[in-house]
Structures are given as structure tokens and as C-alpha cells.
Amino acid sequence: MTEARVLVVEDNPLTRKLLRLALEQAGFAVLEAADGRAALTEVSHPLDLVLLDMTLPDIHGMELAPQLRALLPEHAPIVALTGHLGTDDPHVLAHAGFSGVVHKPIEPSRLIPLLRKYLQDPSLADEHPYRGRHVLLVGDEDAQLRRQTLRLKQAGFEVTTARNGVEALLKLREAVPDAVLSDVLMPEVDGFDLCLAIREDPSFRDIPVVLMSPEYVEDENHQLALKVGADALVVRTLDIKQALTALTEAFERRSVPTVTNDPPTHAEHFRRVAQRLEHHVATSMQLTR
């Protein structure tokens, strides 16, 4: 009985054959595509995972991944397959729709467990100590929300999503969650403003709030997170492992952070937002190149 249906998109016939044999031997059902056009045709079939070579003859993987992402079920991971080091920037890959990256060549003994990790059944989370806890997940990128929702459900959480801070505050009034996990850079009300609003509202102030940054977290960002009463500020990774650890620690600690006597000024906050926007512009330029 096959475990899952995997689409292997690889233009090298030998590499594609070796991957197919390794996957089939492990019990997977395998579909193959030699280029981007064939891959887009194959996604009409039910799929659980796509293993996508980054350098195809007709299209680059960074361009093809968003097209595949739009056609695939939201639970289906897309894993980049590359022989080039330096093409595994987590933010750039996540922005394009990838769930992770595999570097060629890779032994089947390493590849199969890695793919099974991406295909982990959410029911395996039944033994998680926080099964049934409700998390409000906030972010303005659809692909990120889908991946993060899947990872949280795999960890046992129930998940409600919001696209920005304004929507998050409305969702909080509809049903109070056990925790809030929010990106820091969003339109209208960003993660820092959202956290400050939560801490200043008596109905929500005891809720753990973990903020995620798509970039290296500088000391100034940590200071700003402390000022607004966040439980933690972590780097947003593909597997959100740091965020899950921070949520676990917040539940165990249950000492509610408070807003400092000197909350961030508008000028300070604006400067930090501007710096993050500049980073995203640079990342977008890199992605375009």
C-alpha cells in the first residue's frame, strides 16, 4: 500500500529514474515530469508532495513553484531539489512557495526520512502535550499561512488565521485563543502594534503572544518586542520550530509579560518598520534576479 503520491520534476533522466526507484521501493506512488510544462499537467492528479528541481530547461524552479502552489492542495509540500549551494535562503524559498530544500546528490537513506517528515500525518500529533489548544495565527502571506497552519496542526494545535492585525483583533473578540502567533511585518496594524493592543486590553492581556520576524532578529527588535509585552520574538523559519518552542515555553512559564513604562514611540516604531520594509525590498530584488 502506497504511503503518498509524489511528483518528481527533474530534467535529468538518470537522476529522475534513480529518484523514482528509491521512492517506489519505499512505498511511494511516483509521477514524473521532465520540465515545467509537464509538471503543470501532472498536478491535475491528486498529489501529496512535489520534489522540484530548481534548474529546468523551460522554467526556473523559483518561477514554477508559485504556479504549482496555486494548483496543489494546501497540505501538499513543495521541496526544492538543487545541486547548487547558496540557494537555500529560507525566506526566499518560502516566499516562492517551497516547504524545504534537498541538496543533490542525496542518499535514499537520507531522502526518504526527510520526505516522510514533510508528509507527517497531523494525527501523529495526538500525543502532543498541547493537543486541542487554540492558536490565532496572523500573517499577510497566503503561502506562509498555509504552511504554518499545517505545522501547527501537526503539533496538535487548533488554528484560526487572520491576514493582519485589524482582522486579528476582530477574531480575538469572536473567540479568545490560547495563544497568538503573529508575523511582525503586516499592513495596517503590524505584529508589534497587535501585541501592544492585546496587552492593553483586559480581556486579552493574559494571552501568550509570540512574534515572528522573517529576518535575523537584532537586539533593537528584541527590545521593541519587550516594550510591547511579547513573550518572545523569533526568526520565522520554514518549519517554525523556534516559534513552536517559544509557544511551549510561554505555556509552561505563564508569567504574563507586561508593557514597559516606556512603550515604543511612533518615531522609533516607524524607523523599525522602515528598516524591515527595506529588507523586504532587497529580498524581492534578489528573488527577481
Tab-separated table of C-alpha atoms in Angstrom:
chain	number	residue	atom	x	y	z
A	1	MET	CA	0.000	0.000	0.000
A	2	THR	CA	1.494	3.290	-1.039
A	3	GLU	CA	2.109	5.972	1.531
A	4	ALA	CA	1.697	9.007	-0.708
A	5	ARG	CA	1.731	10.246	-4.305
A	6	VAL	CA	4.906	12.166	-5.148
A	7	LEU	CA	5.604	14.158	-8.301
A	8	VAL	CA	9.303	14.199	-9.250
A	9	VAL	CA	10.121	17.153	-11.523
A	10	GLU	CA	13.661	16.599	-12.843
A	11	ASP	CA	15.037	17.070	-16.368
A	12	ASN	CA	17.981	14.665	-15.994
A	13	PRO	CA	16.613	11.206	-16.992
A	14	LEU	CA	19.122	9.268	-14.893
A	15	THR	CA	18.545	11.347	-11.760
A	16	ARG	CA	14.796	11.127	-12.286
A	17	LYS	CA	14.963	7.340	-12.636
A	18	LEU	CA	17.086	6.934	-9.513
A	19	LEU	CA	14.680	9.101	-7.521
A	20	ARG	CA	11.677	7.163	-8.831
A	21	LEU	CA	13.223	3.784	-7.940
A	22	ALA	CA	14.170	4.952	-4.445
A	23	LEU	CA	10.704	6.366	-3.787
A	24	GLU	CA	8.862	3.361	-5.189
A	25	GLN	CA	10.998	0.993	-3.131
A	26	ALA	CA	9.981	2.980	-0.049
A	27	GLY	CA	6.302	2.541	-0.949
A	28	PHE	CA	5.504	5.857	-2.621
A	29	ALA	CA	3.457	6.211	-5.805
A	30	VAL	CA	5.573	8.283	-8.210
A	31	LEU	CA	4.656	10.549	-11.099
A	32	GLU	CA	7.367	12.109	-13.268
A	33	ALA	CA	7.852	15.332	-15.213
A	34	ALA	CA	10.899	16.408	-17.215
A	35	ASP	CA	10.066	20.114	-17.383
A	36	GLY	CA	7.753	22.793	-16.050
A	37	ARG	CA	5.047	22.325	-18.669
A	38	ALA	CA	4.765	18.617	-17.887
A	39	ALA	CA	4.730	19.353	-14.163
A	40	LEU	CA	1.765	21.706	-14.534
A	41	THR	CA	-0.060	18.956	-16.387
A	42	GLU	CA	0.680	16.338	-13.730
A	43	VAL	CA	-0.731	18.446	-10.869
A	44	SER	CA	-4.184	17.656	-12.264
A	45	HIS	CA	-3.692	14.304	-10.488
A	46	PRO	CA	-4.069	14.062	-6.684
A	47	LEU	CA	-0.640	14.722	-5.153
A	48	ASP	CA	0.779	14.724	-1.643
A	49	LEU	CA	4.258	16.157	-2.356
A	50	VAL	CA	6.281	17.663	-5.205
A	51	LEU	CA	10.051	17.224	-5.460
A	52	LEU	CA	11.040	20.076	-7.762
A	53	ASP	CA	14.405	20.548	-9.492
A	54	MET	CA	15.378	24.219	-9.491
A	55	THR	CA	17.000	24.292	-12.957
A	56	LEU	CA	14.603	23.017	-15.606
A	57	PRO	CA	15.020	23.574	-19.370
A	58	ASP	CA	11.905	25.735	-19.775
A	59	ILE	CA	11.481	27.498	-16.414
A	60	HIS	CA	13.325	28.087	-13.158
A	61	GLY	CA	12.023	26.416	-10.026
A	62	MET	CA	11.505	29.787	-8.324
A	63	GLU	CA	9.048	30.737	-11.074
A	64	LEU	CA	7.351	27.345	-11.302
A	65	ALA	CA	6.780	26.804	-7.581
A	66	PRO	CA	4.147	29.579	-7.155
A	67	GLN	CA	2.242	28.219	-10.168
A	68	LEU	CA	2.263	24.717	-8.690
A	69	ARG	CA	1.372	26.039	-5.242
A	70	ALA	CA	-1.787	27.619	-6.645
A	71	LEU	CA	-2.909	24.262	-8.092
A	72	LEU	CA	-1.908	21.905	-5.281
A	73	PRO	CA	-3.864	21.057	-2.120
A	74	GLU	CA	-2.762	23.353	0.677
A	75	HIS	CA	-1.322	20.431	2.663
A	76	ALA	CA	0.985	19.289	-0.177
A	77	PRO	CA	4.614	20.402	0.378
A	78	ILE	CA	6.899	21.504	-2.461
A	79	VAL	CA	10.516	20.527	-1.772
A	80	ALA	CA	13.292	22.180	-3.785
A	81	LEU	CA	15.858	19.873	-5.359
A	82	THR	CA	19.163	21.580	-6.154
A	83	GLY	CA	22.806	20.793	-6.753
A	84	HIS	CA	23.915	24.352	-6.014
A	85	LEU	CA	24.831	25.549	-2.550
A	86	GLY	CA	23.692	29.002	-1.542
A	87	THR	CA	20.163	28.559	-2.948
A	88	ASP	CA	18.529	27.705	0.370
A	89	ASP	CA	17.649	31.128	1.836
A	90	PRO	CA	14.580	30.185	3.936
A	91	HIS	CA	12.734	33.469	3.366
A	92	VAL	CA	13.304	33.478	-0.404
A	93	LEU	CA	12.252	29.828	-0.727
A	94	ALA	CA	9.197	30.279	1.474
A	95	HIS	CA	8.157	33.353	-0.487
A	96	ALA	CA	8.207	31.272	-3.675
A	97	GLY	CA	6.061	28.531	-2.117
A	98	PHE	CA	8.656	25.948	-1.077
A	99	SER	CA	8.403	23.982	2.165
A	100	GLY	CA	12.081	22.985	2.219
A	101	VAL	CA	15.158	22.114	0.183
A	102	VAL	CA	17.159	18.959	-0.624
A	103	HIS	CA	20.704	19.198	-1.975
A	104	LYS	CA	21.830	16.773	-4.690
A	105	PRO	CA	23.267	14.218	-4.578
A	106	ILE	CA	21.444	12.689	-1.623
A	107	GLU	CA	21.364	9.072	-0.497
A	108	PRO	CA	17.942	7.388	-0.404
A	109	SER	CA	18.580	6.561	3.266
A	110	ARG	CA	18.536	10.313	3.937
A	111	LEU	CA	15.971	11.371	1.336
A	112	ILE	CA	13.127	9.047	2.350
A	113	PRO	CA	13.013	10.041	6.066
A	114	LEU	CA	13.217	13.692	5.045
A	115	LEU	CA	10.234	13.419	2.694
A	116	ARG	CA	8.284	11.480	5.305
A	117	LYS	CA	8.874	14.340	7.707
A	118	TYR	CA	7.261	16.744	5.242
A	119	LEU	CA	4.382	14.293	4.803
A	120	GLN	CA	3.865	13.757	8.510
A	121	ASP	CA	0.255	12.931	9.268
A	122	PRO	CA	-1.351	15.523	11.593
A	123	SER	CA	-2.895	12.640	13.537
A	124	LEU	CA	0.598	11.832	14.815
A	125	ALA	CA	0.251	14.924	16.992
A	126	ASP	CA	-2.298	13.153	19.249
A	127	GLU	CA	0.378	12.654	21.895
A	128	HIS	CA	1.465	16.304	21.841
A	129	PRO	CA	1.027	17.828	25.323
A	130	TYR	CA	-0.810	20.820	23.879
A	131	ARG	CA	-3.253	18.942	21.656
A	132	GLY	CA	-6.500	20.888	21.395
A	133	ARG	CA	-5.042	24.288	22.301
A	134	HIS	CA	-6.221	27.094	20.041
A	135	VAL	CA	-3.725	29.397	18.304
A	136	LEU	CA	-4.582	32.560	16.388
A	137	LEU	CA	-2.067	32.725	13.518
A	138	VAL	CA	-1.549	36.150	11.948
A	139	GLY	CA	0.260	36.956	8.688
A	140	ASP	CA	-0.407	38.543	5.306
A	141	GLU	CA	1.211	35.931	3.009
A	142	ASP	CA	-1.138	33.142	1.902
A	143	ALA	CA	1.597	30.578	1.244
A	144	GLN	CA	3.156	31.241	4.654
A	145	LEU	CA	-0.194	30.929	6.411
A	146	ARG	CA	-0.902	27.586	4.731
A	147	ARG	CA	2.483	26.114	5.699
A	148	GLN	CA	2.381	27.480	9.230
A	149	THR	CA	-1.186	26.252	9.730
A	150	LEU	CA	-0.137	22.765	8.655
A	151	ARG	CA	2.860	22.739	11.012
A	152	LEU	CA	0.748	23.937	13.946
A	153	LYS	CA	-1.897	21.285	13.279
A	154	GLN	CA	0.846	18.661	13.095
A	155	ALA	CA	1.901	19.837	16.549
A	156	GLY	CA	-1.642	19.315	17.828
A	157	PHE	CA	-2.980	22.875	17.806
A	158	GLU	CA	-6.329	24.117	16.538
A	159	VAL	CA	-5.707	27.113	14.273
A	160	THR	CA	-7.600	30.255	13.311
A	161	THR	CA	-5.948	32.648	10.848
A	162	ALA	CA	-6.035	36.407	10.309
A	163	ARG	CA	-4.450	38.397	7.480
A	164	ASN	CA	-3.428	41.453	9.542
A	165	GLY	CA	-3.588	42.989	12.981
A	166	VAL	CA	-7.005	44.571	12.470
A	167	GLU	CA	-8.562	41.248	11.469
A	168	ALA	CA	-6.743	39.550	14.354
A	169	LEU	CA	-8.312	41.918	16.905
A	170	LEU	CA	-11.746	41.163	15.448
A	171	LYS	CA	-11.070	37.415	15.650
A	172	LEU	CA	-9.950	37.812	19.272
A	173	ARG	CA	-13.323	39.320	20.141
A	174	GLU	CA	-15.131	36.433	18.443
A	175	ALA	CA	-13.234	33.696	20.300
A	176	VAL	CA	-10.335	34.130	22.706
A	177	PRO	CA	-7.488	31.746	21.733
A	178	ASP	CA	-4.905	30.134	23.984
A	179	ALA	CA	-2.071	31.987	22.197
A	180	VAL	CA	-1.316	34.379	19.350
A	181	LEU	CA	1.458	33.699	16.829
A	182	SER	CA	1.996	36.699	14.580
A	183	ASP	CA	4.324	37.922	11.880
A	184	VAL	CA	5.809	41.331	12.683
A	185	LEU	CA	5.550	42.923	9.226
A	186	MET	CA	1.947	43.372	8.098
A	187	PRO	CA	-0.192	46.177	6.635
A	188	GLU	CA	-2.420	48.449	8.754
A	189	VAL	CA	-1.564	47.024	12.196
A	190	ASP	CA	1.724	45.129	12.396
A	191	GLY	CA	2.787	42.497	14.920
A	192	PHE	CA	4.231	44.961	17.453
A	193	ASP	CA	1.077	47.112	17.396
A	194	LEU	CA	-1.080	43.988	17.683
A	195	CYS	CA	0.845	42.769	20.717
A	196	LEU	CA	0.597	46.192	22.374
A	197	ALA	CA	-3.184	46.267	21.757
A	198	ILE	CA	-3.551	42.779	23.275
A	199	ARG	CA	-1.560	43.687	26.394
A	200	GLU	CA	-3.589	46.884	26.915
A	201	ASP	CA	-6.964	45.113	26.680
A	202	PRO	CA	-8.082	43.479	29.970
A	203	SER	CA	-9.942	40.759	28.028
A	204	PHE	CA	-6.794	39.539	26.231
A	205	ARG	CA	-3.767	40.705	28.210
A	206	ASP	CA	-3.017	37.242	29.652
A	207	ILE	CA	-2.759	35.533	26.243
A	208	PRO	CA	0.777	34.414	25.247
A	209	VAL	CA	1.974	36.356	22.194
A	210	VAL	CA	4.896	35.121	20.096
A	211	LEU	CA	6.129	37.329	17.266
A	212	MET	CA	7.985	36.083	14.179
A	213	SER	CA	10.447	38.060	12.083
A	214	PRO	CA	11.399	36.974	8.537
A	215	GLU	CA	14.961	38.098	9.087
A	216	TYR	CA	17.765	37.982	11.639
A	217	VAL	CA	16.413	39.335	14.917
A	218	GLU	CA	18.520	42.285	16.018
A	219	ASP	CA	18.829	43.482	19.609
A	220	GLU	CA	16.712	46.545	18.815
A	221	ASN	CA	13.897	44.286	17.620
A	222	HIS	CA	14.123	42.269	20.825
A	223	GLN	CA	13.953	45.468	22.854
A	224	LEU	CA	10.900	46.595	20.923
A	225	ALA	CA	9.228	43.213	21.497
A	226	LEU	CA	9.906	43.506	25.235
A	227	LYS	CA	8.449	47.006	25.313
A	228	VAL	CA	5.150	45.854	23.813
A	229	GLY	CA	4.924	42.840	26.134
A	230	ALA	CA	5.627	39.961	23.709
A	231	ASP	CA	6.501	36.576	25.202
A	232	ALA	CA	9.160	36.075	22.524
A	233	LEU	CA	10.436	37.316	19.174
A	234	VAL	CA	11.859	34.561	16.959
A	235	VAL	CA	13.103	34.154	13.410
A	236	ARG	CA	10.389	32.800	11.089
A	237	THR	CA	11.722	29.541	9.672
A	238	LEU	CA	10.155	27.096	7.213
A	239	ASP	CA	9.408	24.574	9.967
A	240	ILE	CA	8.533	27.325	12.546
A	241	LYS	CA	10.476	25.242	15.070
A	242	GLN	CA	11.605	28.313	17.014
A	243	ALA	CA	8.035	29.580	17.198
A	244	LEU	CA	6.756	26.223	18.477
A	245	THR	CA	9.467	26.174	21.143
A	246	ALA	CA	8.563	29.731	22.177
A	247	LEU	CA	4.871	28.811	22.435
A	248	THR	CA	5.711	25.787	24.569
A	249	GLU	CA	7.874	27.894	26.892
A	250	ALA	CA	5.149	30.554	27.136
A	251	PHE	CA	2.538	27.959	28.141
A	252	GLU	CA	4.865	26.462	30.735
A	253	ARG	CA	6.003	29.810	32.116
A	254	ARG	CA	2.595	31.510	32.267
A	255	SER	CA	4.071	34.646	33.762
A	256	VAL	CA	2.469	37.277	31.570
A	257	PRO	CA	4.889	39.867	30.156
A	258	THR	CA	3.853	43.448	30.732
A	259	VAL	CA	4.239	46.595	28.689
A	260	THR	CA	7.212	48.629	29.922
A	261	ASN	CA	6.903	52.121	31.336
A	262	ASP	CA	8.443	53.445	28.106
A	263	PRO	CA	6.449	51.855	25.240
A	264	PRO	CA	7.857	52.492	21.765
A	265	THR	CA	7.353	55.962	20.352
A	266	HIS	CA	5.815	56.427	16.912
A	267	ALA	CA	9.170	57.640	15.595
A	268	GLU	CA	11.017	54.579	16.924
A	269	HIS	CA	8.380	52.216	15.592
A	270	PHE	CA	8.294	53.908	12.196
A	271	ARG	CA	12.077	53.625	11.905
A	272	ARG	CA	11.994	49.893	12.655
A	273	VAL	CA	9.161	49.300	10.163
A	274	ALA	CA	11.053	51.263	7.509
A	275	GLN	CA	14.143	49.114	8.061
A	276	ARG	CA	12.099	45.929	7.691
A	277	LEU	CA	10.482	47.252	4.516
A	278	GLU	CA	13.923	47.987	3.081
A	279	HIS	CA	14.921	44.388	3.851
A	280	HIS	CA	11.863	43.048	2.056
A	281	VAL	CA	12.549	45.242	-0.963
A	282	ALA	CA	16.088	43.860	-1.117
A	283	THR	CA	14.752	40.296	-0.802
A	284	SER	CA	12.238	40.915	-3.596
A	285	MET	CA	15.008	42.239	-5.828
A	286	GLN	CA	17.075	39.127	-5.096
A	287	LEU	CA	14.072	36.927	-5.914
A	288	THR	CA	13.504	38.824	-9.185
A	289	ARG	CA	17.148	38.360	-10.191
